[in-house]
XYZ file of C-alpha atoms in Angstrom:
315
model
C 0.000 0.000 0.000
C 1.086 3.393 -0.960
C 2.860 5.239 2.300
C 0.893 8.284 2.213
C 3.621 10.966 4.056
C 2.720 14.054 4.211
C 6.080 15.892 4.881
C 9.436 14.269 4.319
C 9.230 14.637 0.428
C 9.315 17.751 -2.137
C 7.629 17.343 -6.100
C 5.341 14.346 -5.549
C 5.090 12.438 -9.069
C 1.421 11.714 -7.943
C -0.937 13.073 -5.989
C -3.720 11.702 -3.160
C -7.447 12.368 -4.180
C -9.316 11.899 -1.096
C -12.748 11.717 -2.014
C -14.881 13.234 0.454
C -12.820 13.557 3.960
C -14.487 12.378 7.056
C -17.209 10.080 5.341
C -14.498 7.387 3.395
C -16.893 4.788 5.094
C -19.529 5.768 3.519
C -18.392 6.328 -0.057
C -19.824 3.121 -1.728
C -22.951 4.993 -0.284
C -21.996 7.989 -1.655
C -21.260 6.896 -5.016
C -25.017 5.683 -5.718
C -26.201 9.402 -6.298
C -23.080 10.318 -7.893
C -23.724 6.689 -10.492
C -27.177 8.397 -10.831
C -26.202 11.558 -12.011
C -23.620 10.110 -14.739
C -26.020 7.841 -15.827
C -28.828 10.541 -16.493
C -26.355 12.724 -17.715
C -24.537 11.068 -20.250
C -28.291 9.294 -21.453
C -29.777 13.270 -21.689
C -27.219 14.870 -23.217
C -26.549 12.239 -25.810
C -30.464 12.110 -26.494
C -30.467 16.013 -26.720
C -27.676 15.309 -29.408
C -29.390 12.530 -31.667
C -32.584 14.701 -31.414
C -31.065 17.377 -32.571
C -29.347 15.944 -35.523
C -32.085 14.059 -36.476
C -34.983 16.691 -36.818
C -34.476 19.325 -39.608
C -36.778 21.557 -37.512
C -34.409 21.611 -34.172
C -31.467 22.869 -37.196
C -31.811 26.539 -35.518
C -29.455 28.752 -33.061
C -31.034 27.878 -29.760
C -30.547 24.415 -30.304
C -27.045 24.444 -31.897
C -26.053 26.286 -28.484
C -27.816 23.748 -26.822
C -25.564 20.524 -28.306
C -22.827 22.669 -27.298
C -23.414 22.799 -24.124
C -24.153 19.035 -24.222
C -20.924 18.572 -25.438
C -19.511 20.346 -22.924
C -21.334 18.452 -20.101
C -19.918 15.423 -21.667
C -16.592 16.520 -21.259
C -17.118 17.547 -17.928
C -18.438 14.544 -16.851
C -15.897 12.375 -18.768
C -12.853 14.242 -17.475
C -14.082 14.125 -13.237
C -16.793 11.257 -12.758
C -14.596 8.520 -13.814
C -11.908 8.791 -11.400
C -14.421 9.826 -8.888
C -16.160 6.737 -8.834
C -12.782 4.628 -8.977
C -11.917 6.246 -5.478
C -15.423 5.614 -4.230
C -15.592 1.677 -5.572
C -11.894 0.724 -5.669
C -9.960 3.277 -3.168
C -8.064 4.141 -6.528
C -6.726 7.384 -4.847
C -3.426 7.737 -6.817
C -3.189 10.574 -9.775
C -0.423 11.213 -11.669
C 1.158 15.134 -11.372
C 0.189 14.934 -15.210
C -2.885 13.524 -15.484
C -4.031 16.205 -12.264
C -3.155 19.081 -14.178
C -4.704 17.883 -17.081
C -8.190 17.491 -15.078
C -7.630 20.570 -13.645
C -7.319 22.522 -16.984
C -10.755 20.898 -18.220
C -12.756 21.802 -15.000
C -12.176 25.205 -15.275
C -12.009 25.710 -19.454
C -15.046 24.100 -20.012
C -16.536 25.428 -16.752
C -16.165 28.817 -18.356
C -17.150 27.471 -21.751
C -20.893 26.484 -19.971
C -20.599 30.284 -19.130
C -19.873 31.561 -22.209
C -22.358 29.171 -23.479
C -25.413 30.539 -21.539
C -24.483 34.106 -22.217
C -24.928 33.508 -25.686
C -28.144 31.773 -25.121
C -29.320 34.888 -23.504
C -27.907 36.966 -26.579
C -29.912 34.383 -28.868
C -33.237 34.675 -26.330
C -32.670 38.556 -26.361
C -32.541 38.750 -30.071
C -35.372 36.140 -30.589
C -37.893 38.110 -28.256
C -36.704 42.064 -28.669
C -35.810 41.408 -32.637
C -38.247 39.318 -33.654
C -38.292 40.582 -37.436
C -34.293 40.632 -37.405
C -33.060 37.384 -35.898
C -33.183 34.971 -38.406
C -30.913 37.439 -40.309
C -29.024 38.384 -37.078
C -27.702 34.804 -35.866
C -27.476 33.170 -39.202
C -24.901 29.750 -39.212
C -22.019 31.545 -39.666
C -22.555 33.919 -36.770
C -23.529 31.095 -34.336
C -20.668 28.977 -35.276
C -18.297 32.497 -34.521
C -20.151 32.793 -31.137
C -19.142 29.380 -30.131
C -16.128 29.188 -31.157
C -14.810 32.511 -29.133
C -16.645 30.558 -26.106
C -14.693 27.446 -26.327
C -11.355 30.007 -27.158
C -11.956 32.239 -23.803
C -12.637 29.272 -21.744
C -9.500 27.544 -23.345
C -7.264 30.378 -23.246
C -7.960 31.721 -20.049
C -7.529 28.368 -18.357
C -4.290 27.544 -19.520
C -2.157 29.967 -17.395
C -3.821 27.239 -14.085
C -1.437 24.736 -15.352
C 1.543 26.865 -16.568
C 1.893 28.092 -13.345
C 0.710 24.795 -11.365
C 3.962 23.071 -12.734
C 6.166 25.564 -11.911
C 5.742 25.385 -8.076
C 7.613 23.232 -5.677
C 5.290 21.043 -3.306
C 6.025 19.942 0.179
C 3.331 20.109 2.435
C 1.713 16.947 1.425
C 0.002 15.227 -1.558
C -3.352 14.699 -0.752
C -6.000 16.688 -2.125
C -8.950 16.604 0.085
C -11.202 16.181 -2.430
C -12.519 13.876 -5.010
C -10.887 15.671 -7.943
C -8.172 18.322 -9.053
C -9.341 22.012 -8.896
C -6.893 25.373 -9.319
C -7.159 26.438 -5.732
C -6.283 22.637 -4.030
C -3.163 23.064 -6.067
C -2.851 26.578 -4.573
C -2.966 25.179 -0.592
C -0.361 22.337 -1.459
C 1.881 24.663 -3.403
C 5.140 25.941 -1.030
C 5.779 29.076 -3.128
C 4.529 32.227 -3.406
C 1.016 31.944 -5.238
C 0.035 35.430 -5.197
C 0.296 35.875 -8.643
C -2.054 32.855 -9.645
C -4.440 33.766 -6.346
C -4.842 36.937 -8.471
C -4.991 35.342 -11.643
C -7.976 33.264 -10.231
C -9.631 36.701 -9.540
C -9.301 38.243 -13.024
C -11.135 34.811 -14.330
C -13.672 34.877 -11.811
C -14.524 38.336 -13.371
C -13.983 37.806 -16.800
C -16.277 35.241 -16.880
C -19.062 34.706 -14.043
C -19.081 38.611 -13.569
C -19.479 39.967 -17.153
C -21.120 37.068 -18.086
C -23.638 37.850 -15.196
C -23.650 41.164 -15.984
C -24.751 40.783 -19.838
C -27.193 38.156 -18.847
C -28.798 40.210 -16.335
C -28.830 43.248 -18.609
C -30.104 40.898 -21.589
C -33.566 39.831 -19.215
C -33.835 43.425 -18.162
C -34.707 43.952 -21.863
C -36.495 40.701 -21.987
C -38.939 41.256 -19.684
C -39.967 44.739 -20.703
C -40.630 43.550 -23.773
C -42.465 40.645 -21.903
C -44.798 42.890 -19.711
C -45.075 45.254 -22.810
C -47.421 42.283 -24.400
C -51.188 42.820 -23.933
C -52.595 39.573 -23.025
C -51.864 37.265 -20.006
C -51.775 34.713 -22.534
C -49.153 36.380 -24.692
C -47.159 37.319 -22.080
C -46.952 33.624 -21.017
C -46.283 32.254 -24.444
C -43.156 34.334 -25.162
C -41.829 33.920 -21.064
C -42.063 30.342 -21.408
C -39.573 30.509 -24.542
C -36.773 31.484 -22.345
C -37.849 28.951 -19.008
C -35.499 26.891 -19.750
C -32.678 29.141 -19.961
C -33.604 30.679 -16.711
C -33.834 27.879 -14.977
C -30.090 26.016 -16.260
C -28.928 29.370 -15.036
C -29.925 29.894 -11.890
C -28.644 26.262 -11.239
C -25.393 27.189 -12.635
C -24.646 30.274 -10.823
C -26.733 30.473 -7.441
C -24.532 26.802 -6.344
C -21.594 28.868 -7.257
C -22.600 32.229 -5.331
C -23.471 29.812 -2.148
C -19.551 28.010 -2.241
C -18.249 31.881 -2.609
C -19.973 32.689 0.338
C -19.397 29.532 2.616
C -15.467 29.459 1.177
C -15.256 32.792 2.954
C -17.633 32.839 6.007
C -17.839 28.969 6.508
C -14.921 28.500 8.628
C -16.459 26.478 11.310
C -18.376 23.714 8.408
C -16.921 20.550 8.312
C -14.573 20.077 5.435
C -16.847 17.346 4.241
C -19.402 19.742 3.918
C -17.346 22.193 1.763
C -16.240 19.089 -0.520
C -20.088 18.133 -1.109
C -21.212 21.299 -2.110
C -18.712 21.665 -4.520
C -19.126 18.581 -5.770
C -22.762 19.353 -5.923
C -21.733 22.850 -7.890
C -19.741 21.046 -10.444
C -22.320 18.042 -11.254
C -25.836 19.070 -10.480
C -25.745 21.423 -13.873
C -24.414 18.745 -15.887
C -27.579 16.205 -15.001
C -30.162 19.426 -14.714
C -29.419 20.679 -18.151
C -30.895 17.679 -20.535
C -33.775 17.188 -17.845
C -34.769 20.647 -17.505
C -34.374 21.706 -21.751
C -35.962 17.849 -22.265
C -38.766 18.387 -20.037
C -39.905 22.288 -20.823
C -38.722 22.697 -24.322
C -42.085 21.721 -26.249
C -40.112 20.636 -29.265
C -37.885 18.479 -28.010
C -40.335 17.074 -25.882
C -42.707 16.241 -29.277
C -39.794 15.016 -31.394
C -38.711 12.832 -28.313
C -42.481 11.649 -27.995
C -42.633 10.902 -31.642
C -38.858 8.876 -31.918
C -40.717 6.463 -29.245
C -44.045 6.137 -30.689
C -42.569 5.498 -34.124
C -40.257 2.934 -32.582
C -42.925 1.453 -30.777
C -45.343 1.258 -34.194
């Protein structure tokens, strides 16, 4: 068995995940909701994608941004739940310095590609619902497909300096990462060098993207809903709010987990470190199953075209 010291080294090769500290008896437990979740996840969002593809009619901006952000889940869930469920089954701890960096650098680009991703779903509700006469000619294919790609760019470019500067810091306090997977600021606590630069770094990106990103999608429903409560009917004003449900909902269970962690990280110094790790595990995952449930469930058109797949399969 691996002699897990926590001092007399310096530049581990490999690292300790420790799952969730405090509760390894339970984690077989533990790993039945977290099973769940990759198993609804990876059936919606591949379901989201075959619908999609399949029906001509679903060939329009809303739901190209939508199989991008199912390919993002994906990823997301490929690149943590795997190895999080080998420490939960097996007690597979043991990371490689590579392979931890690597994990790290997808959490946090594609966590700022699902961003990215709903800010232009509020750009393509805003246009949809404000500019109803101009959108088909204002997000054409070629506009979409310029959108997304300076998504996946920012998330890509502004995640690499995490690693960059990860590899360049000497480590001997210990190698285990209390938690079931590698994140920026565990690397930060194990580093023994000064960090300041990368603690700042952390800040810029925290701004960059949840706080303009915020900022335009808050500015984007300010328009929205005037438009909204502009409408004359009760009836019409229902029709067009329920157009952009969806997107309200995926968002607020995106960003209000991530407000909550901000807040306990900084005032939460008596919760149990078990606690901490839970949340955030509950911040990185519970978007990734939401997403396909919430979009499958209240977006009437992929709710018909899924209806119709099964009762043509079953006729």
């Amino acid at each position: 068995m691996t002699d897990f010291n926590t001092t007399d080294f310096t530049n581990p090769s490999t690292f300790i995940l420790q799952g969730i500290p405090g509760l390894e008896a339970a984690h077989i437990w533990i790993s039945i909701p977290f099973c769940t979740v990759y198993t609804i996840a990876i059936l919606g969002n591949f379901t989201i994608l075959f619908l999609v593809k399949m029906d001509p009619s679903l060939h329009a901006p809303m739901y190209y941004f939508l199989c991008l952000l199912a390919v993002t889940d994906l990823v997301l869930l490929t690149s943590t739940l795997p190895k999080m469920l080998s420490i939960f089954w097996f007690s597979a701890r043991e990371i490689s310095f590579s392979a931890c960096l690597t994990q790290m650098y997808f959490i946090h680009c594609f966590s700022a590609v699902e961003s990215g991703i709903f800010t232009a779903m509020a750009l393509d509700r805003y246009a949809a619902i404000c500019h109803p006469l101009r959108y088909s000619t204002f997000l054409t294919n070629p506009i979409v497909a310029k959108i997304s790609l300076a998504v996946v760019l920012r998330g890509g470019m502004l995640a690499l300096p995490y690693p960059i500067l990860a590899r360049q810091w000497p480590y001997c306090k210990t190698n285990i990462i209390p938690q079931p997977y590698c994140t920026h600021i565990a690397m930060v606590n194990l580093a023994c060098a000064d960090t300041r630069i990368s603690s700042y770094y952390g800040l810029f990106v925290l701004f960059c993207v949840m706080g303009l990103d915020v900022i335009f999608i808050t500015v984007s429903y300010i328009q929205i809903l005037r438009v909204i409560f502009s409408l004359p009917t009760k009836d019409a004003r229902l029709k067009t709010f329920r157009t952009c449900g969806s997107h309200l909902f995926v968002i607020l269970a995106f960003y209000i987990p991530g407000l909550f962690i901000s807040l306990l990280s900084r005032f939460g110094q008596n919760v149990p470190l078990h606690f901490h790790v839970l949340i955030a595990n509950v911040y990185l995952l519970m978007p990734l199953v939401l997403n396909p449930i919430i979009y499958g469930v209240r977006t009437k058109q992929i709710r018909d075209r899924l209806f119709r797949f099964f009762t043509h399969e079953g006729a």
